[in-house]
Coordinates of C-alpha atoms and ligand atoms in Angstrom, one line a residue:
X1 CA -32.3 3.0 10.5
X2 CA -29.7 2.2 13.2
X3 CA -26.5 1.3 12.9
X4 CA -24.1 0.5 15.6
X5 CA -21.2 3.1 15.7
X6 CA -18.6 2.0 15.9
X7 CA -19.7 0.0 13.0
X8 CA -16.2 -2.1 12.8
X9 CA -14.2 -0.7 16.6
X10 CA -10.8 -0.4 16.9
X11 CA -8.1 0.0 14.4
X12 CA -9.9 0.0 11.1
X13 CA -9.5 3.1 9.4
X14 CA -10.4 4.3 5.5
X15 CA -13.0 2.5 4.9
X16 CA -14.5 1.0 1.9
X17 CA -17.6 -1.6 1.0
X18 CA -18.9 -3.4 -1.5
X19 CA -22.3 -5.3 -1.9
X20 CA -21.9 -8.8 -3.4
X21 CA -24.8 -11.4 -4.3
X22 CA -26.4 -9.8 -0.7
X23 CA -23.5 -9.9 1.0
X24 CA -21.5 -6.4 2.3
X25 CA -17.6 -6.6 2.0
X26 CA -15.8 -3.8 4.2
X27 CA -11.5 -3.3 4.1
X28 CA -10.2 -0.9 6.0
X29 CA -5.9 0.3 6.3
X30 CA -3.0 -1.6 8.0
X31 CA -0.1 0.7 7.5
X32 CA 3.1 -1.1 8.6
X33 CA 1.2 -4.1 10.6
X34 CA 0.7 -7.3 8.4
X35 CA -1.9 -9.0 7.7
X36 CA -2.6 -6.3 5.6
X37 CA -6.3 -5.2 4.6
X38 CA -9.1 -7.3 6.6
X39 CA -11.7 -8.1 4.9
X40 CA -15.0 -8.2 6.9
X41 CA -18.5 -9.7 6.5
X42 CA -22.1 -8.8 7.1
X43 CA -25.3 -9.5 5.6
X44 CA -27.3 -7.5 7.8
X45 CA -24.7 -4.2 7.8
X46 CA -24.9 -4.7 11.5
X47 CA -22.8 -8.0 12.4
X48 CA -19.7 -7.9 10.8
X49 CA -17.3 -10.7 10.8
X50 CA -13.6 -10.3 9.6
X51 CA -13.4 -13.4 7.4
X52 CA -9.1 -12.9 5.7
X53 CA -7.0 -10.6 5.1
X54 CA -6.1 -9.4 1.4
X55 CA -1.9 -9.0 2.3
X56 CA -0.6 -12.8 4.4
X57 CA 2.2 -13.4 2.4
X58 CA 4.9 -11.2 2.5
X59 CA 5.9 -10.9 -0.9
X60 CA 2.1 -9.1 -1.4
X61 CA 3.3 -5.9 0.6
X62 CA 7.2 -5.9 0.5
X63 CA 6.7 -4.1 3.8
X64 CA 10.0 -5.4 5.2
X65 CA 11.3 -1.8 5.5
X66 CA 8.3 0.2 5.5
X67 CA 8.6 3.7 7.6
X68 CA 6.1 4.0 10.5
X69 CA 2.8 4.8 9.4
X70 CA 3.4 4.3 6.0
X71 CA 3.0 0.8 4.2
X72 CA -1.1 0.1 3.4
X73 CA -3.0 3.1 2.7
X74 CA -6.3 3.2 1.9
X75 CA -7.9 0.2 0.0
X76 CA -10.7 0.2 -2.1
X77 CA -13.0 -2.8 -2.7
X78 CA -14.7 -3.6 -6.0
X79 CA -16.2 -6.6 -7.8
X80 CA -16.7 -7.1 -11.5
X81 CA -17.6 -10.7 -13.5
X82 CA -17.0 -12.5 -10.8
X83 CA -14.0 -11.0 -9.1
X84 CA -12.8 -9.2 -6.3
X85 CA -10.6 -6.0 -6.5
X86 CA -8.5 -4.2 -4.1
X87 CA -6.4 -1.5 -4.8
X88 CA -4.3 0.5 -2.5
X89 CA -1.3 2.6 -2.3
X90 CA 1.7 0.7 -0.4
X91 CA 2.9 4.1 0.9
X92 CA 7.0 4.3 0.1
X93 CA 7.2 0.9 -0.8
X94 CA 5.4 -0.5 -4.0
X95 CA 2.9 2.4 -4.7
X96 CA -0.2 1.8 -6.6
X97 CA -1.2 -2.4 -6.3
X98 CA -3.8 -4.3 -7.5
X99 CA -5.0 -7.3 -6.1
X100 CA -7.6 -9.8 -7.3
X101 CA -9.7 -13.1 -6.0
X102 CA -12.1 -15.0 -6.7
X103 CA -13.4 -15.6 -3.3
X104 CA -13.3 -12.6 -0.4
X105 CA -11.7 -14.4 2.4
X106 CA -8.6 -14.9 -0.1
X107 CA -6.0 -16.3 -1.5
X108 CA -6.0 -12.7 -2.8
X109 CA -3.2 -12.6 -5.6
X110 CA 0.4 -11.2 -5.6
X111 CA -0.4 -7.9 -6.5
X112 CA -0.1 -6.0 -9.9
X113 CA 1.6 -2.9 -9.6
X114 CA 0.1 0.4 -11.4
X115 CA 3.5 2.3 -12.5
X116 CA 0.9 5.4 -14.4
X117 CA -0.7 6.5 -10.9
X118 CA 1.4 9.0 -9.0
X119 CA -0.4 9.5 -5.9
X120 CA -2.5 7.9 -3.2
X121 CA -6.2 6.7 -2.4
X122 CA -6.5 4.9 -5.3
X123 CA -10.1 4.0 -6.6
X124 CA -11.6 1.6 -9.1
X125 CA -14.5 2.3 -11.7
X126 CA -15.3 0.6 -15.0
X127 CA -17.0 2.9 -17.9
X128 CA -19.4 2.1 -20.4
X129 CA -17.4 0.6 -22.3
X130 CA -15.2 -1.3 -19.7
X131 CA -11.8 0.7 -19.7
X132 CA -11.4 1.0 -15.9
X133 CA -10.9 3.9 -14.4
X134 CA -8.1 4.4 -11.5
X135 CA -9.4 8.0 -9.8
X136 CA -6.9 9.1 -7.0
X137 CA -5.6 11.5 -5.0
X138 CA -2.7 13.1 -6.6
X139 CA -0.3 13.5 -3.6
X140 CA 2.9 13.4 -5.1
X141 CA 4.9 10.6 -2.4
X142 CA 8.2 10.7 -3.7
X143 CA 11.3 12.4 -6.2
X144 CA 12.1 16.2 -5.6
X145 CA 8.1 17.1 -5.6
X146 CA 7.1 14.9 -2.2
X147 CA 4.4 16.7 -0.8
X148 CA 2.5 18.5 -3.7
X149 CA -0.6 18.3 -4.3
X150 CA -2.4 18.1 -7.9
X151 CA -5.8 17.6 -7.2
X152 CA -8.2 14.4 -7.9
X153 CA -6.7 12.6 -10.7
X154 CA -7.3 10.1 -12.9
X155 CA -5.9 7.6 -15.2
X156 CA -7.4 4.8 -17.8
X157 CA -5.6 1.4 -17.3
X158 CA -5.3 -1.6 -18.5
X159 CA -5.9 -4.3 -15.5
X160 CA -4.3 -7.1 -17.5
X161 CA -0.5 -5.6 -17.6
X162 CA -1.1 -2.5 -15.2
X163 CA -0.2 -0.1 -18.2
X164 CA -1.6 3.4 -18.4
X165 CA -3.5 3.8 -21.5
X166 CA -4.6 7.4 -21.2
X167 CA -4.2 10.2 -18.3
X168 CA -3.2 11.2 -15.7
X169 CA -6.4 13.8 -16.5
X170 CA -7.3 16.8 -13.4
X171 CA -10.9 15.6 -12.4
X172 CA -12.0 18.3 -9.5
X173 CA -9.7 20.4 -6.5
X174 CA -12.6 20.1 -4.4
X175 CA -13.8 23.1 -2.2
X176 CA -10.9 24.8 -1.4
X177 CA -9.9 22.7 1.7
X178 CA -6.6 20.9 2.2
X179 CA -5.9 17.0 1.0
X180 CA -8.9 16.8 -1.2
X181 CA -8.4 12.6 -1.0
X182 CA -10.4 9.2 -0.8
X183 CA -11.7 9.8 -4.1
X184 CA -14.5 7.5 -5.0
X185 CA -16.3 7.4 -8.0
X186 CA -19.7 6.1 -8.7
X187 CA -22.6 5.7 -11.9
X188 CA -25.9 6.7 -10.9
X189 CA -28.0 7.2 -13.5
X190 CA -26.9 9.6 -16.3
X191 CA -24.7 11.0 -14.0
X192 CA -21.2 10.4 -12.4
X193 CA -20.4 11.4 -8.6
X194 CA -17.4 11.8 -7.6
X195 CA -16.9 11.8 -3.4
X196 CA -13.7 12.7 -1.9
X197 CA -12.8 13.9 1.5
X198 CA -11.1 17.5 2.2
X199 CA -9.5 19.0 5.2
X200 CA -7.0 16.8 6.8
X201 CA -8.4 13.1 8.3
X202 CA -7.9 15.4 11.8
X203 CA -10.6 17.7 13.4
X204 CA -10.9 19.4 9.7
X205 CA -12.4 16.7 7.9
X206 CA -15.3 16.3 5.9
X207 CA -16.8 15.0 2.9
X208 CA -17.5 16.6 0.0
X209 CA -19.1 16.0 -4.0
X210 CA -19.4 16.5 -7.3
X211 CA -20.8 15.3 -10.4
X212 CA -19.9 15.2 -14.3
X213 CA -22.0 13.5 -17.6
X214 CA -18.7 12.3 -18.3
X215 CA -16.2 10.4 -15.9
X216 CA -13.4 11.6 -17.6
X217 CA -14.5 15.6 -17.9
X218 CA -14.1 18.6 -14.9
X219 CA -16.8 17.7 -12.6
X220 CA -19.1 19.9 -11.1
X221 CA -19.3 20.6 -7.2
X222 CA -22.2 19.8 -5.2
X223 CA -24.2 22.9 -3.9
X224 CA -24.2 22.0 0.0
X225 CA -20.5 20.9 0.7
X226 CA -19.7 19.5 2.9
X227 CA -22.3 16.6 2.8
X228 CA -21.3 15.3 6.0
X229 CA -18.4 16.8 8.6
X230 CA -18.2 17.3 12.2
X231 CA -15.6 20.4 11.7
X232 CA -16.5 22.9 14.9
X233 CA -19.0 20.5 16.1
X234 CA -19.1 18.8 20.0
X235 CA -20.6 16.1 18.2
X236 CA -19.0 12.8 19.7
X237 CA -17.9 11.2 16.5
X238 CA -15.2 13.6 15.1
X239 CA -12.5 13.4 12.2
X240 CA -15.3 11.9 10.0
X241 CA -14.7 11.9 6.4
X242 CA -13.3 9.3 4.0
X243 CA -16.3 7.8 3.2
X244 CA -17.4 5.2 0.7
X245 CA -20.8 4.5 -0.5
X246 CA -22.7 1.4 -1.0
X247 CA -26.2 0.7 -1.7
X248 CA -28.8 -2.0 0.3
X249 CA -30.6 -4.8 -1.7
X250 CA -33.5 -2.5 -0.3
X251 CA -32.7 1.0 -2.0
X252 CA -30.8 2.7 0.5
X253 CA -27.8 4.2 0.5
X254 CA -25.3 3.8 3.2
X255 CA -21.7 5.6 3.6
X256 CA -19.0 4.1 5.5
X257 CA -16.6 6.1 7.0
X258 CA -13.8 7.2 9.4
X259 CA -13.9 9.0 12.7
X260 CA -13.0 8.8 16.3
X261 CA -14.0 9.3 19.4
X262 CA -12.4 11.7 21.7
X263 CA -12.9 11.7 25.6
X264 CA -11.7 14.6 27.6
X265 CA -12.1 18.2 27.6
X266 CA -12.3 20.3 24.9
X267 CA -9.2 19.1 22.9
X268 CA -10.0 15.2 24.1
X269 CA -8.0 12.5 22.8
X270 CA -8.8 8.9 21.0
X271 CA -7.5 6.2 22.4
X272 CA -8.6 3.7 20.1
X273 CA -7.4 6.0 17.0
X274 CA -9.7 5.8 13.9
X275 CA -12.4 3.4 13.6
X276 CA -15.0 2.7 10.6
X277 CA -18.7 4.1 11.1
X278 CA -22.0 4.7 9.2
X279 CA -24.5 6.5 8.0
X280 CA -27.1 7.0 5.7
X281 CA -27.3 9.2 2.4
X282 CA -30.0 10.2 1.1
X283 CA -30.8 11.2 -2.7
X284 CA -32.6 14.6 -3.1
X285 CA -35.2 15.5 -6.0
X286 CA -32.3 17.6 -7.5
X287 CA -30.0 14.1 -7.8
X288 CA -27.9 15.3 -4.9
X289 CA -27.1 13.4 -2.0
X290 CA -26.9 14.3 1.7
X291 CA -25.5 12.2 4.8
X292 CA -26.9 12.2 7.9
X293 CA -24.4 13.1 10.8
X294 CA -22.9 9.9 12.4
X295 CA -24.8 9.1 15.5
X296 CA -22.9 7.4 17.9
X297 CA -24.4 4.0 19.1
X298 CA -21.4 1.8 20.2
X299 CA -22.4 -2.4 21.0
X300 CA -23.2 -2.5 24.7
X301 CA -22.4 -4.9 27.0
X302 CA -19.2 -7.4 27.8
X303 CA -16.6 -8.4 25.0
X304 CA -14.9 -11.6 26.1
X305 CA -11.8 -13.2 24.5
X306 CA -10.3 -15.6 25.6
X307 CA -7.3 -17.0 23.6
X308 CA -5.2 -20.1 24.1
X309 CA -2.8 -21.4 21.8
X310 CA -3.6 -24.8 20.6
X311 CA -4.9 -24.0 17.2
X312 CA -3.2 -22.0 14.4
X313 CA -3.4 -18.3 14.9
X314 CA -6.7 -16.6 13.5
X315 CA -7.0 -14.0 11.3
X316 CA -7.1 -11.0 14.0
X317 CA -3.6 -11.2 15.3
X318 CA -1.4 -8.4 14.0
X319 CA 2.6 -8.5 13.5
X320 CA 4.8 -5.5 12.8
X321 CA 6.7 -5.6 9.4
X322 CA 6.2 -9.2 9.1
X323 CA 3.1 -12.0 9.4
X324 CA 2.3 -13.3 13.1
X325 CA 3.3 -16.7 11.6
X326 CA 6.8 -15.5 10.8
X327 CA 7.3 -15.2 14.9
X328 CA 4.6 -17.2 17.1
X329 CA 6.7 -20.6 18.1
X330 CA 3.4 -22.8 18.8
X331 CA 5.4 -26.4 18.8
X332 CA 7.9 -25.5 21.5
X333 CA 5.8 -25.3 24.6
X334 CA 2.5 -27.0 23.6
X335 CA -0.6 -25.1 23.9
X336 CA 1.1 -22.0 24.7
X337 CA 2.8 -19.3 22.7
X338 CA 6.5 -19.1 22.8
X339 CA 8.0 -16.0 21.4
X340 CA 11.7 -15.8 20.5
X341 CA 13.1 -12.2 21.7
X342 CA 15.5 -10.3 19.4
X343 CA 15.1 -6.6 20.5
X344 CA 13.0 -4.1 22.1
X345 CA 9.4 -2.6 21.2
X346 CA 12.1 0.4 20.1
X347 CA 13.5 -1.7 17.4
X348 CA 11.9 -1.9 13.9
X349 CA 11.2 -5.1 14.1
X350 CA 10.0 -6.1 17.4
X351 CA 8.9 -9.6 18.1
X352 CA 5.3 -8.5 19.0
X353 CA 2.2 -10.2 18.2
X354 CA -0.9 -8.3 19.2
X355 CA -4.8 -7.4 18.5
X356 CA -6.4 -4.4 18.4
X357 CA -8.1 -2.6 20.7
X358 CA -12.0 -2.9 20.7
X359 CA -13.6 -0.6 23.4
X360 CA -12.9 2.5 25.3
X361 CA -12.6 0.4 28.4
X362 CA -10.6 -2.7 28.1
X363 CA -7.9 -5.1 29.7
X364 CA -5.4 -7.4 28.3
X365 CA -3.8 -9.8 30.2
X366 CA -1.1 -12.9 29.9
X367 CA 0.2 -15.5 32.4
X368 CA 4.3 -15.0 30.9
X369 CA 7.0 -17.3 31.9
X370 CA 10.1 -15.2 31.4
X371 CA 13.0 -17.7 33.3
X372 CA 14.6 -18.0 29.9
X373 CA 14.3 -14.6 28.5
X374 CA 12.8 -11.1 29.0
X375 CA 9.3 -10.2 27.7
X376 CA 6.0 -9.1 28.4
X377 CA 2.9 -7.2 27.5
X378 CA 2.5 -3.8 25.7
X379 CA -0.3 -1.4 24.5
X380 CA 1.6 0.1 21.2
X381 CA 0.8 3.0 18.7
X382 CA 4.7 2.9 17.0
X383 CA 8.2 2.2 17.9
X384 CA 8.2 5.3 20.4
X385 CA 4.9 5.3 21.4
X386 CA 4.4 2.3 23.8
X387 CA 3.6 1.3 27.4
X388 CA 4.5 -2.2 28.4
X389 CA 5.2 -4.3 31.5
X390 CA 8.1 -7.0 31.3
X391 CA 9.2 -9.4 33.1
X392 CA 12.7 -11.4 33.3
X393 CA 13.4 -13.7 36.5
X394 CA 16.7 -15.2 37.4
X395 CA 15.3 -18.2 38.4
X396 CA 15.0 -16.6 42.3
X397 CA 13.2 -13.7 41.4
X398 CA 10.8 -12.1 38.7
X399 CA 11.3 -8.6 38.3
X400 CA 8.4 -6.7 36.7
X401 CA 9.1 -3.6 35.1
X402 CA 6.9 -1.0 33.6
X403 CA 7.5 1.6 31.2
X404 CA 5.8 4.1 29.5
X405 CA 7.4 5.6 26.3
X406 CA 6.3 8.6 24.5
X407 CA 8.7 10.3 22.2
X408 CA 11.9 11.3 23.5
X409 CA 10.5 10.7 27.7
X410 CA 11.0 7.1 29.2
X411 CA 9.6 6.7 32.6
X412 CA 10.0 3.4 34.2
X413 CA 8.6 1.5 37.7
X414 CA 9.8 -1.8 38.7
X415 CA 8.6 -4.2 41.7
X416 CA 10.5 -8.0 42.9
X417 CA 8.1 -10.6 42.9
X418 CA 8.5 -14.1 43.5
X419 CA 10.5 -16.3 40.6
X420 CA 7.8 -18.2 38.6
X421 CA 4.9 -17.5 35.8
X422 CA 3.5 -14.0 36.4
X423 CA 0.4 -12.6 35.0
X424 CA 0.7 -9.2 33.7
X425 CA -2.4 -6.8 32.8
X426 CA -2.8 -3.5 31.3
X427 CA -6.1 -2.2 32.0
X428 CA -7.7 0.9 30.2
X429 CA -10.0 3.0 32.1
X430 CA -11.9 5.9 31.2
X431 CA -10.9 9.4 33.9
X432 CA -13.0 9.8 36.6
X433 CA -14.7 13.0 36.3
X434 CA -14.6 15.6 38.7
X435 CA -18.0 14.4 40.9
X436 CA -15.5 11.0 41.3
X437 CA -13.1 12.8 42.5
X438 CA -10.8 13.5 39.5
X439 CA -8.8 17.1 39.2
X440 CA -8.5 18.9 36.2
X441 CA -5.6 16.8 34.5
X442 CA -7.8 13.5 35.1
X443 CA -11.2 15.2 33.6
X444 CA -9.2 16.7 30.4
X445 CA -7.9 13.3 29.3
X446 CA -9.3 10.1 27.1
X447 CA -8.3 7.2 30.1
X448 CA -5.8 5.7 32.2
X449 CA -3.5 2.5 32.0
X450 CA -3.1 0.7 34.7
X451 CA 0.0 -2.0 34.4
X452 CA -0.8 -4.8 37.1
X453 CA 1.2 -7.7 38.1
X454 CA 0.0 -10.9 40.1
X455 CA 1.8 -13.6 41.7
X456 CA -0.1 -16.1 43.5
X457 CA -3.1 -14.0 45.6
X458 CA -1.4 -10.8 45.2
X459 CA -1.8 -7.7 42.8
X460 CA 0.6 -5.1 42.5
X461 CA -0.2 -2.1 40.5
X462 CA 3.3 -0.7 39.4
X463 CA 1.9 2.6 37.5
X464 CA -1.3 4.5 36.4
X465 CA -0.2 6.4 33.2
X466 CA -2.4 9.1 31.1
X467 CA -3.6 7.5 28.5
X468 CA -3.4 10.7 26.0
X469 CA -0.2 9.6 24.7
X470 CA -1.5 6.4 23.0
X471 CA -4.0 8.7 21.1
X472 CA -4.7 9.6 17.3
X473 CA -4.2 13.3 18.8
X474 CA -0.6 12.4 20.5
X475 CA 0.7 10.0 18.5
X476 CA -0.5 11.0 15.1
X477 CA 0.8 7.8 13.8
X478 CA -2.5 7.0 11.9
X479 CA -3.0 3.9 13.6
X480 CA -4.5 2.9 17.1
X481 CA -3.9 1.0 19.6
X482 CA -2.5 -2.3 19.1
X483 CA -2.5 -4.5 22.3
X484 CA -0.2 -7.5 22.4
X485 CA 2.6 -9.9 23.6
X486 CA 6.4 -9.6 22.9
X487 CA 9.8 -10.9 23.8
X488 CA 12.8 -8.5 24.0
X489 CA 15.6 -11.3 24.6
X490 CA 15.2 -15.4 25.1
X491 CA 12.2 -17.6 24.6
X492 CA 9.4 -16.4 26.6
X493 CA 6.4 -18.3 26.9
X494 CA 2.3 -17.1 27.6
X495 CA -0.2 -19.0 28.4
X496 CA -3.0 -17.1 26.6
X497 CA -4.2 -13.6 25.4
X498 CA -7.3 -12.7 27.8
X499 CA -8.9 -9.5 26.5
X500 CA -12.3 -8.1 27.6
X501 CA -13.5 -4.7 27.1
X502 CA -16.9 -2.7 27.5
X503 CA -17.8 0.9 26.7
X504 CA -17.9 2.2 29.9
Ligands
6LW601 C1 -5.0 8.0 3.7 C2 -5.4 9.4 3.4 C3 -5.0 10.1 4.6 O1 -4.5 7.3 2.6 O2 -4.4 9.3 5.5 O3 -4.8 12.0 5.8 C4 -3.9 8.2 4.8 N1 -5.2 11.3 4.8 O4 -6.7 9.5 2.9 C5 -3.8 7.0 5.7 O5 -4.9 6.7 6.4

């Protein structure tokens, strides 16, 4: 079978699906970004649509305050007598939640709280009987123990007040490697299996199982762990683990998973940060399952978007601490986007609406009026890890500057341009190798971004940055690359969001 892989590119880590009334549901993690957990669509596995998001009201998350990289870890999707579940940690914030809907693409509901489950990766199972069963990672988050770990836990609940009713119970260490996490738990046949991942989501990771007559008993470990890891491989899909497993209306069984792709030399970097991709398990005679490795099989060809703004926002855009809606003025300047500034990308709550990034090659662009306040465009991982290209113009000039900020180093480049709309681009392209004429530094390193400024005819390129810094290896913020608009001071107003992007 082939997948594409990427299956969902960009942004879209943790990974789980569901397969409901021949339809696949896939969520993936939004850390501090709202909306929180997309929910996409297939019914092939192959063309995925994102259709909601489970957090768009902010009362859902409470992420207001949450710390960089924390906020929405790691949902899990189930369904049971016609409804939907998703439960997730909301790292330092409101912990374990459970959310519910009838329908995928939402209203998804305010979000029960699970006070009994101290720990992360939270995932839903139902026994014989119909006690369900919260499995999880037990990394202890906060109190004088933050940063123990106690193994895969477990916990019996009841799903109508959120109270613990037995547990918490030590299911299985795994193999020995660190963060044994992403539990998943699954009935097949007499037996339950019980998948987590080990070693860190970084080069370490993996995938590993055991099984158990009982849900609630010590499990025993598969013989052949891991099942499926890249660890010490040059495979091109690395950091996979954190899988979740769902079966086809046609007998097969397919794991979704996380991993990225690094470009470069031998450390190499991932610009996109971690994306969702598949593979297929297979059951042995024994009743144990093994994965295939991840083959790497991106979409080829041109992606084209084109965005004006006539027409309420869609579901893709991405705000920081707060819903797109909560800052994207669409009535003042018809058509276009008018963004209010009130601090820089620095700030923890920028005024920055953005997308993520889809391919390893890709440009965003905007035409920006800024003669009533500063703004621009940015490629962001965090607050400190950011390249952007403003503009501000006194009514006889536009001054373009770019920066590029990684943590503690700010280097900036500025050019004088002629007062009026400007259109700004960042542009991602992959190194040229050494037979292009790249040296060493070029050929060891995921891309470049270019930050380009036209007025009228004329480009002016104002800086060609390394990429490596807006990596999952640099930045090790969890997230990826978020490309998007944003206005530091004033009303600033774009005319679009133009995005295209290949795999070059
Ligand atoms: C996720 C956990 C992890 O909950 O990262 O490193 C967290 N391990 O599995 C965020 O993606």
């Amino acid at each position: 079978m082939t997948l594409p892989n990427p299956l969902i590119p960009g942004f879209n880590p943790d990974p789980s699906a569901v397969l409901v009334d021949g339809t696949f549901y896939l969520v993936t993690s939004t850390f501090e970004y709202l909306p929180g957990i997309p929910v996409y669509a297939s019914t092939d596995f192959e063309n995925w649509e994102r259709i909601g998001n489970v957090l768009t009201r902010p009362e859902q998350g409470e992420l207001e305050n949450a710390p960089t990289g924390l906020g929405v870890w790691a949902p899990t999707i189930r369904h049971r007598d016609g409804l939907f579940y998703v439960i997730v940690t909301i790292a330092g914030g409101r912990g374990c939640v459970v959310y519910t809907a009838e329908r995928p693409e939402g209203p998804w509901s305010d979000g029960l709280v699970l006070e009994g489950v101290e720990g992360i990766d939270p995932d839903l199972n139902w026994d014989e009987n119909g006690v369900a069963l919260v499995t999880y990672s037990g990394l202890v988050m906060k109190g004088p123990d933050i940063g123990k770990h106690g193994g895969i836990r477990q916990v019996d609940v009841d799903l109508a007040t959120g109270e613990t009713l037995a547990g918490p119970r030590d299911l299985w260490s795994g193999t020995g490697f660190k963060f044994p996490e992403a539990p998943h738990l699954y009935r097949r046949g007499d037996w339950w299996y019980l998948m987590i991942a080990e070693g860190g989501t970084e080069r370490g990771h993996g995938v590993s199982i055991a099984r158990s007559r009982d849900p609630r008993a010590q499990f025993e470990p598969g013989p052949a762990n891991p099942i499926l890891s890249a660890r010490s491989t040059n495979r091109p899909i690395q950091n996979t683990g954190h899988g979740d497993l769902v079966d086809t209306p046609d007998g097969r069984t397919l794991m979704v998973l996380l991993g990225v792709r690094p470009r470069g030399g031998t450390q190499a970097f991932s610009a996109l940060g971690r994306e969702t991709f598949a593979t297929e398990v297979h059951w042995r005679e024994d009743g144990w399952p093994t994965a295939d490795p991840v083959h790497l099989d991106p979409r080829q060809g041109e992606v084209e978007e084109s965005l004006t703004f006539d027409a309420p926002l869609d579901a893709g855009w991405l705000a920081i601490r707060r819903t797109p809606e909560s800052i994207a003025d669409l009535d003042s300047a018809p058509g276009r986007l008018t963004l209010h500034g009130a601090g820089d990308l620095t700030s923890s709550h920028p005024v920055f609406l953005g997308r993520r990034q889809l391919n390893q090659t890709a440009t965003v662009a905007s035409t920006v009026d800024a003669r009533a306040g500063r703004g621009g465009i940015a490629v962001r991982y965090d607050e400190q890890t950011v390249y952007s290209l403003l503009a501000e113009d006194d009514g006889t000039s536009t001054t373009v500057t770019a920066e590029a900020r990684v943590p503690g180093i700010v280097q900036s480049w500025s050019a004088t341009l002629p007062s009026g709309p400007v259109e700004l681009s960042l542009i991602s392209e992959p190194a040229p190798g050494m037979e292009l004429g790249g040296d060493w530094a070029e050929v060891m390193t995921s891309d470049f971004v270019r930050f380009v400024a036209r007025s009228g005819d004329e480009d002016v390129e104002l800086a060609r940055v390394d990429g490596r810094y807006l990596s999952a290896e640099t930045a090790a913020s969890f997230t990826g690359r978020v490309l998007g608009l944003f206005a530091v001071t004033g009303d600033v107003v774009f005319d679009g969001y133009r995005y295209s992007g290949s795999e070059r």
